[in-house]
C-alpha atoms as an extended CHARMM CRD file, in Angstrom:
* protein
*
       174  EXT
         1         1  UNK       CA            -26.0680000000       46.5030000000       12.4600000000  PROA      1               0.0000000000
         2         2  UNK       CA            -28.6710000000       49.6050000000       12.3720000000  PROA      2               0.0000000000
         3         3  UNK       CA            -31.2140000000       47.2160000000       10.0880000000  PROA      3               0.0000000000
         4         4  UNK       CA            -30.9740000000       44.1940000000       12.8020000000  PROA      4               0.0000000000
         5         5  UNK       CA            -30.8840000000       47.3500000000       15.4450000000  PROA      5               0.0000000000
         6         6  UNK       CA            -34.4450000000       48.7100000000       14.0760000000  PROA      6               0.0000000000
         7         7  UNK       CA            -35.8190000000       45.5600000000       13.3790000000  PROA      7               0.0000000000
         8         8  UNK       CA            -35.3560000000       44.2560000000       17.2620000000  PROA      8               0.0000000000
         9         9  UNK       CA            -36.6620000000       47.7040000000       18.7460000000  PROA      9               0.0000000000
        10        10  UNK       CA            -39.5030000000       47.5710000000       15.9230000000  PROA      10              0.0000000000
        11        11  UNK       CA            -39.9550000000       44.2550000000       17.7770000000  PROA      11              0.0000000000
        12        12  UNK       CA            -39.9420000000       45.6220000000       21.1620000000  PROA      12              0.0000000000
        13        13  UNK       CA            -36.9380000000       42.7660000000       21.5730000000  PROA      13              0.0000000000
        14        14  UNK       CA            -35.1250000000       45.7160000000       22.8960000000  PROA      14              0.0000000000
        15        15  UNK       CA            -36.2150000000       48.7620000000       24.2560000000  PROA      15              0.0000000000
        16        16  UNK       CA            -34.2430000000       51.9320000000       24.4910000000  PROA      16              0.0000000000
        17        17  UNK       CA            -34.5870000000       53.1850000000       28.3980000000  PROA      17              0.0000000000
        18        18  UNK       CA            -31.4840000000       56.3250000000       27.4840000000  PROA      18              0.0000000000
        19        19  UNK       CA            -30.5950000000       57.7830000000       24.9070000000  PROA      19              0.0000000000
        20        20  UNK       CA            -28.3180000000       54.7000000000       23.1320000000  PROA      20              0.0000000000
        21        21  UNK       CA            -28.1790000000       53.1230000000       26.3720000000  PROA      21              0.0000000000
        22        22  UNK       CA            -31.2720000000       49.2980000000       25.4290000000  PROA      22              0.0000000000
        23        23  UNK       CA            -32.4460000000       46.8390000000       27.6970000000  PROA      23              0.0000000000
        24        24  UNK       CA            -33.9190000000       43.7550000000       26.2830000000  PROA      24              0.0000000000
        25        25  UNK       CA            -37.5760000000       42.3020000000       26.5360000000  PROA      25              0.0000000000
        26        26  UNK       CA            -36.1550000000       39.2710000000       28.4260000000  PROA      26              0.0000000000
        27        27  UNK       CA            -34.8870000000       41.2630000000       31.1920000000  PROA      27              0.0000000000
        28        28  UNK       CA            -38.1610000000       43.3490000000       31.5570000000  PROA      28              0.0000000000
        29        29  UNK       CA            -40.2210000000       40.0640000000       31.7460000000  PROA      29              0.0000000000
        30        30  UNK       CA            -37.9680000000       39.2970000000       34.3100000000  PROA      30              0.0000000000
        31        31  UNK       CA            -39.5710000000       41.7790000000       36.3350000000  PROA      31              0.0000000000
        32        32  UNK       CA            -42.9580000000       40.7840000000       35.0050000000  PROA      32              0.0000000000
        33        33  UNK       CA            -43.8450000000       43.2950000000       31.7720000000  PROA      33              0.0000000000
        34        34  UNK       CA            -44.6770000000       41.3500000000       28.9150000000  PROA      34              0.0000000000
        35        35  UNK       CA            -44.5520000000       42.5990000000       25.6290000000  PROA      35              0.0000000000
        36        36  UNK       CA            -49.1940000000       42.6860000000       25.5020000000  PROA      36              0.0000000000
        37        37  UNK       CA            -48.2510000000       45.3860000000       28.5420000000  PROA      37              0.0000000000
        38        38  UNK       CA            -46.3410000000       47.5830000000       25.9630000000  PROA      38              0.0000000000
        39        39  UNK       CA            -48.5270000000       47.1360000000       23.4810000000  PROA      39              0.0000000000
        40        40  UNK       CA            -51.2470000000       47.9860000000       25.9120000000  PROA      40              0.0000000000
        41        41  UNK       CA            -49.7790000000       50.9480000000       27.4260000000  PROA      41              0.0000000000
        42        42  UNK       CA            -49.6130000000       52.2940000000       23.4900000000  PROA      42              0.0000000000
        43        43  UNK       CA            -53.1710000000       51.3440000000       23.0010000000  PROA      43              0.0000000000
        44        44  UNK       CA            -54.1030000000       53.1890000000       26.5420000000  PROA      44              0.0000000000
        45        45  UNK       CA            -51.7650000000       56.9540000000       25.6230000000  PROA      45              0.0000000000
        46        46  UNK       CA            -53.3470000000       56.9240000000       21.7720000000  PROA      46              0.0000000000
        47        47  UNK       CA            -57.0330000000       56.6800000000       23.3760000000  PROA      47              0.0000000000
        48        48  UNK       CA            -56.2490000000       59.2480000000       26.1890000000  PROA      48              0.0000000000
        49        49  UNK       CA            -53.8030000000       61.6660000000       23.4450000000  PROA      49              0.0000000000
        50        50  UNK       CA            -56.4060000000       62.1790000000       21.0130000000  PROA      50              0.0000000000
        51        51  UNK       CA            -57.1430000000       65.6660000000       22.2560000000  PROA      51              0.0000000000
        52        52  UNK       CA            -53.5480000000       66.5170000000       22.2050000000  PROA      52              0.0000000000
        53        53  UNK       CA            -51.7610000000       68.3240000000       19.1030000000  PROA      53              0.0000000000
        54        54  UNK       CA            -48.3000000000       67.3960000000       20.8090000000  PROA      54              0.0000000000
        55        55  UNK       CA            -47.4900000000       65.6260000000       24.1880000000  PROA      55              0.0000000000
        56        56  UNK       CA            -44.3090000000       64.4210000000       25.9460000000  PROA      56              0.0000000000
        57        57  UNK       CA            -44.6750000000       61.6640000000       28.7350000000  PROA      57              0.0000000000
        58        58  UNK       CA            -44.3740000000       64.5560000000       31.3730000000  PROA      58              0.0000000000
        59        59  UNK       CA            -47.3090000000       66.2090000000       29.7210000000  PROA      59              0.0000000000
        60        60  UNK       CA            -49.0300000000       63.0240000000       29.8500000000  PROA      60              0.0000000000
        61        61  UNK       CA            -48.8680000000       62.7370000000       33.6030000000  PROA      61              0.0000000000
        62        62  UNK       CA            -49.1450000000       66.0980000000       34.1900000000  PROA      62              0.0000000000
        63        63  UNK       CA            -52.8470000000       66.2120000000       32.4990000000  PROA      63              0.0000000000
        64        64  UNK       CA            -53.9020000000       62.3120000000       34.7770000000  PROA      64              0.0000000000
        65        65  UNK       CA            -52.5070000000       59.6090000000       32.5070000000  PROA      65              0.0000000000
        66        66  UNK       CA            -51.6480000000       56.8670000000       34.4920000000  PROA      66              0.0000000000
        67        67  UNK       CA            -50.5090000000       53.1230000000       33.3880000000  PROA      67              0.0000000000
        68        68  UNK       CA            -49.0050000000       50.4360000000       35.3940000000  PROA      68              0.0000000000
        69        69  UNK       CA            -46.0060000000       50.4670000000       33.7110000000  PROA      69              0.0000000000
        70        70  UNK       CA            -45.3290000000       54.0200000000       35.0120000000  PROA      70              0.0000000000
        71        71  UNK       CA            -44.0640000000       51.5210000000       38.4080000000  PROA      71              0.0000000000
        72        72  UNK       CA            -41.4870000000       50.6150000000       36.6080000000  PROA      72              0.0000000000
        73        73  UNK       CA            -39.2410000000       53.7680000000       37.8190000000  PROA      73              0.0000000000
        74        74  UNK       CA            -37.4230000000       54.3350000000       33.9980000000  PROA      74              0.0000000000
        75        75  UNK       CA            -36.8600000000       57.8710000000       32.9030000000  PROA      75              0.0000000000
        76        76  UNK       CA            -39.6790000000       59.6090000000       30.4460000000  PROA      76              0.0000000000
        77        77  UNK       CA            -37.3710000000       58.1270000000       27.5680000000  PROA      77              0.0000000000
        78        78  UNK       CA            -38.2470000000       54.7250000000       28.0260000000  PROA      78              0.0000000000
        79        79  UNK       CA            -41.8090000000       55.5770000000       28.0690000000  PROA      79              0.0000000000
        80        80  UNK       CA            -41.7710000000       57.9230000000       24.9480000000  PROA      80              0.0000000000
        81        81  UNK       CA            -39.0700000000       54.7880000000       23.1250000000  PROA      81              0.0000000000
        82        82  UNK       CA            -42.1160000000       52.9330000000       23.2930000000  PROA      82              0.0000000000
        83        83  UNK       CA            -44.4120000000       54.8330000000       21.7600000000  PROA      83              0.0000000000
        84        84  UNK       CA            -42.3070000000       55.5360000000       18.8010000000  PROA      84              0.0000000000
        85        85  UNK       CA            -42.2480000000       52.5150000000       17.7600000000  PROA      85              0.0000000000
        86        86  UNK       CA            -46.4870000000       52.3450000000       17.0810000000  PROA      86              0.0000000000
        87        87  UNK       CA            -47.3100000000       53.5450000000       13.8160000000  PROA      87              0.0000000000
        88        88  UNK       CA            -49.7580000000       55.3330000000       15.2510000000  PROA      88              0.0000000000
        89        89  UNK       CA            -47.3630000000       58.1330000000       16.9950000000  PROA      89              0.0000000000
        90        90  UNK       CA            -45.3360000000       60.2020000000       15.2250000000  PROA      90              0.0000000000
        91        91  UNK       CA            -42.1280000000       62.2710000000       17.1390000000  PROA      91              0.0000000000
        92        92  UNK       CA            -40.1130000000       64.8630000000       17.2390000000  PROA      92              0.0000000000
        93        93  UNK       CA            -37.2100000000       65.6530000000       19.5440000000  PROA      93              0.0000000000
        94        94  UNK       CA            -36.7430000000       68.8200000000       21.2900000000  PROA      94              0.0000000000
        95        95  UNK       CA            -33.8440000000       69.8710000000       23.6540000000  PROA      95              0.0000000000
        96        96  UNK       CA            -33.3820000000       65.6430000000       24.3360000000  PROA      96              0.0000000000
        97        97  UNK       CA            -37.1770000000       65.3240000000       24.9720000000  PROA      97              0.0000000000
        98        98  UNK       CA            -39.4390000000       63.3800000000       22.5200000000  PROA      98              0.0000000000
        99        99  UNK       CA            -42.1110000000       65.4420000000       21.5250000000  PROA      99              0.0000000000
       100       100  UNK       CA            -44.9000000000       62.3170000000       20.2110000000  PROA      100             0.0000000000
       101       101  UNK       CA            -48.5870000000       63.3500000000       18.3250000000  PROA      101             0.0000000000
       102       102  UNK       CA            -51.4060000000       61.0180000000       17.5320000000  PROA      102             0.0000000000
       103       103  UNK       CA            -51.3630000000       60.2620000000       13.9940000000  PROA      103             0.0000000000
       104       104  UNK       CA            -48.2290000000       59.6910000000       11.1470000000  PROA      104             0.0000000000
       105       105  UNK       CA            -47.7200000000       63.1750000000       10.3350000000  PROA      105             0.0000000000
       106       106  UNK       CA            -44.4360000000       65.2420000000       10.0580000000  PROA      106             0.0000000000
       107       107  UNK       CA            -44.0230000000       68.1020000000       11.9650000000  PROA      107             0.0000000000
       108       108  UNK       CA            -41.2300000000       70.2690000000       13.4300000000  PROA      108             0.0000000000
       109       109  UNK       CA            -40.5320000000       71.9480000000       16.6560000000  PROA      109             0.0000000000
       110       110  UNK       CA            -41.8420000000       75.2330000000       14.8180000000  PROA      110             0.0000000000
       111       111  UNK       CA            -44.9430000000       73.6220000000       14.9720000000  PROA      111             0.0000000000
       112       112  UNK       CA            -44.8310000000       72.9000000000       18.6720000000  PROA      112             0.0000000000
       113       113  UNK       CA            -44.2110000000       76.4830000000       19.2660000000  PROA      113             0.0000000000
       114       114  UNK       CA            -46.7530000000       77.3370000000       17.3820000000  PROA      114             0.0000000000
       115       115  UNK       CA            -49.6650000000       75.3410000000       19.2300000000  PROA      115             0.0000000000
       116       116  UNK       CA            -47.8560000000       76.4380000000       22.9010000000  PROA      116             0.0000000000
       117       117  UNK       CA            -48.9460000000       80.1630000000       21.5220000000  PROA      117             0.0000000000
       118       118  UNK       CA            -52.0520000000       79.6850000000       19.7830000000  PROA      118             0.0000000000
       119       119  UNK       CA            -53.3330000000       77.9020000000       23.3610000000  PROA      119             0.0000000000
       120       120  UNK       CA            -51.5750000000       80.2040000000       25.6050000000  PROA      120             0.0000000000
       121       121  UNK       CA            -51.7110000000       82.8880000000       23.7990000000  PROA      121             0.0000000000
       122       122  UNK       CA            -49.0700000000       85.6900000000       23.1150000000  PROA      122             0.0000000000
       123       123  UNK       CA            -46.2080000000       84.7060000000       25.1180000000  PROA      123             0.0000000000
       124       124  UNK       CA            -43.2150000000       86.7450000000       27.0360000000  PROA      124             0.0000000000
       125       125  UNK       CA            -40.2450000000       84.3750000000       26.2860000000  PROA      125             0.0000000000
       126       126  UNK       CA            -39.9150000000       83.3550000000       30.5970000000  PROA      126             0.0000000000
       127       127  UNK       CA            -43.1660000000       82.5130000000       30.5300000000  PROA      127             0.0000000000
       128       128  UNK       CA            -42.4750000000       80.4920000000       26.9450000000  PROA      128             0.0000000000
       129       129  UNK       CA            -39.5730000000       78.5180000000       28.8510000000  PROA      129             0.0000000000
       130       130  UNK       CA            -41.8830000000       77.8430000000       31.6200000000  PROA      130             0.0000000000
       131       131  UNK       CA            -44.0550000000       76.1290000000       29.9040000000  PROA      131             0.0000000000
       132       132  UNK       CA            -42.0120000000       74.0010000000       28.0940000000  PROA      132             0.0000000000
       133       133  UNK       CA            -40.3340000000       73.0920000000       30.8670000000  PROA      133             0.0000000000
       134       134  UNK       CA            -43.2420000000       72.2590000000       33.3520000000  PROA      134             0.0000000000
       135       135  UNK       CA            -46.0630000000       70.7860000000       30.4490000000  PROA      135             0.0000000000
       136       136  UNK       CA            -42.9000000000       69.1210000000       28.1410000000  PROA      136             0.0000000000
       137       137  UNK       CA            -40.0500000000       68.6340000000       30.7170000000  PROA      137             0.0000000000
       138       138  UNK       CA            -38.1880000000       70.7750000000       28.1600000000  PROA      138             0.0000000000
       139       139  UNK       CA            -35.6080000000       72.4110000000       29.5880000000  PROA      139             0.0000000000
       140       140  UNK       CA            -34.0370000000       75.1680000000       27.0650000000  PROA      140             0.0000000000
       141       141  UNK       CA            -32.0320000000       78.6360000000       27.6580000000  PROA      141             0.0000000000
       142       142  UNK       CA            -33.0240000000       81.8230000000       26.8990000000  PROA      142             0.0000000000
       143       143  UNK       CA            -30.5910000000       82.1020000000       23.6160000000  PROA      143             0.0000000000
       144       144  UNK       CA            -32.0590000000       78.8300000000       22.6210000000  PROA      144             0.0000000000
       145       145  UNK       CA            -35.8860000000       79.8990000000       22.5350000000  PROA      145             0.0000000000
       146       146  UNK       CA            -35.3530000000       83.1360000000       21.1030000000  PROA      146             0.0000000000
       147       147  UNK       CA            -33.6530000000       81.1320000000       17.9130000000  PROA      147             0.0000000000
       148       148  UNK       CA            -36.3110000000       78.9290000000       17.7220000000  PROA      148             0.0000000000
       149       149  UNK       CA            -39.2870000000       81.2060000000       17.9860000000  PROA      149             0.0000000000
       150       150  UNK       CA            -37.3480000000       83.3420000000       15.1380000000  PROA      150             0.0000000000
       151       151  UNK       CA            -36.3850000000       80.7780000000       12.8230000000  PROA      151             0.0000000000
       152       152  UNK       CA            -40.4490000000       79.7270000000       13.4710000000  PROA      152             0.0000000000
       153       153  UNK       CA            -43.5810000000       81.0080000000       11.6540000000  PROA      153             0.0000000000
       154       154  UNK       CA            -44.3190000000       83.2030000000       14.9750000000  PROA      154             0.0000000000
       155       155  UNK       CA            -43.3340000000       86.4040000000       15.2420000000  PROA      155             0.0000000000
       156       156  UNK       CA            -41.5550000000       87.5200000000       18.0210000000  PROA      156             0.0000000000
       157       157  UNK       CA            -40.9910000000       91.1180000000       19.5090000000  PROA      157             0.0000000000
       158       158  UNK       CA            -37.5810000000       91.2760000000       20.7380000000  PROA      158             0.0000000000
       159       159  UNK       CA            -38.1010000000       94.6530000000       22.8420000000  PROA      159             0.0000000000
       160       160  UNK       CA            -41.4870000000       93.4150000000       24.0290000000  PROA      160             0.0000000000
       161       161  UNK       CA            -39.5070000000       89.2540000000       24.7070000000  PROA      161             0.0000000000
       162       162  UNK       CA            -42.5740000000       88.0600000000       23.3730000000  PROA      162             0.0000000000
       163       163  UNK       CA            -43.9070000000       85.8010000000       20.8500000000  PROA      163             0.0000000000
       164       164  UNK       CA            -47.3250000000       86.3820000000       18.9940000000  PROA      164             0.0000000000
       165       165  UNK       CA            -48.8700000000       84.1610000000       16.7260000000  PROA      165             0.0000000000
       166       166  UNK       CA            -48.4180000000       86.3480000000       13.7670000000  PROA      166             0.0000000000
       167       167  UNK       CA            -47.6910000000       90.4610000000       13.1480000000  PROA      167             0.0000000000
       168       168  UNK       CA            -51.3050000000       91.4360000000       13.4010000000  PROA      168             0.0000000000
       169       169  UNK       CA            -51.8020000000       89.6400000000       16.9970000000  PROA      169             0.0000000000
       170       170  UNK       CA            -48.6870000000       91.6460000000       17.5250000000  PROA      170             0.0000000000
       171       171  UNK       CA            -50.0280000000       94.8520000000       15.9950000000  PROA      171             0.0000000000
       172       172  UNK       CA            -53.4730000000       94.4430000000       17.9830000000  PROA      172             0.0000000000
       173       173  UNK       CA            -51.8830000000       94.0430000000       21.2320000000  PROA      173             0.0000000000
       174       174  UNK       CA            -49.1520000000       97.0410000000       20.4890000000  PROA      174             0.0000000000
């Protein structure tokens, strides 16, 4: 069942629009996508994405990516369940958001956190939750980030709530 699942997705014979929850190409035709507009709205995010370490759809939008499928009115799942299956994205989840970046790489949600700091610079952990929830459409509690950032490579100041890219940003700063 999971081979003939991946193998229709891979496909785009069915596309996930929930989490588990697939509609099939035959009913989005019916409403006039065809499977060169999926293809084409992959080809569109990879050309506009190459700047970006990471991206969610949200962050897409948020930085003037616009396609026509975006009319469509599915949640930023269905969008992101497309682009996972080009080889060309690779993804991550995070809190129930797909976190995609151009290129077949690994990476973990450490490195996420990571870039957010190294851009943003050193961090209090409100503003850290912030932006993952406005860029990303993340939307993770307090407990949750702190684990994160101290199971990541950044190291975080827990009387300070803040996260630094390493000690000596930390030290500088102190």
């Amino acid at each position: 069942f999971l081979n003939i699942l991946s193998d229709q997705k891979h496909d785009y014979e069915i596309l996930e629009y929930e989490p588990g929850q697939y509609i099939s190409l035959r009913q989005v035709e019916s409403i006039g996508v065809l499977r060169t507009d999926l293809l084409d709205y992959c080809n569109q995010v990879y050309e506009f994405c190459s700047d970006f370490s990471f991206f969610s759809v949200r962050y897409l939008r948020s930085h003037g990516f616009v396609h026509m499928l975006d009319t469509l009115g599915f949640e930023d799942w269905f969008y992101a369940g497309i682009l996972m299956l080009d080889e060309r994205f690779s993804s991550q989840r995070m809190a129930g958001v797909r976190i995609l970046a151009c290129g077949k790489r690994k990476f973990t949600r450490s490195d996420i956190l990571y870039n957010i700091v190294e851009r943003y610079g050193a961090m209090e952990t409100e503003t850290f939750i912030g932006v993952l929830q406005t860029d990303y459409g993340i939307a993770i509690n307090r407990e949750n980030i702190v684990q994160l950032l101290n199971e990541s490579m950044l190291y975080y100041d827990r009387i300070m709530d803040k996260a630094y890219l390493d000690y000596d940003q930390y030290f500088e700063e102190v």
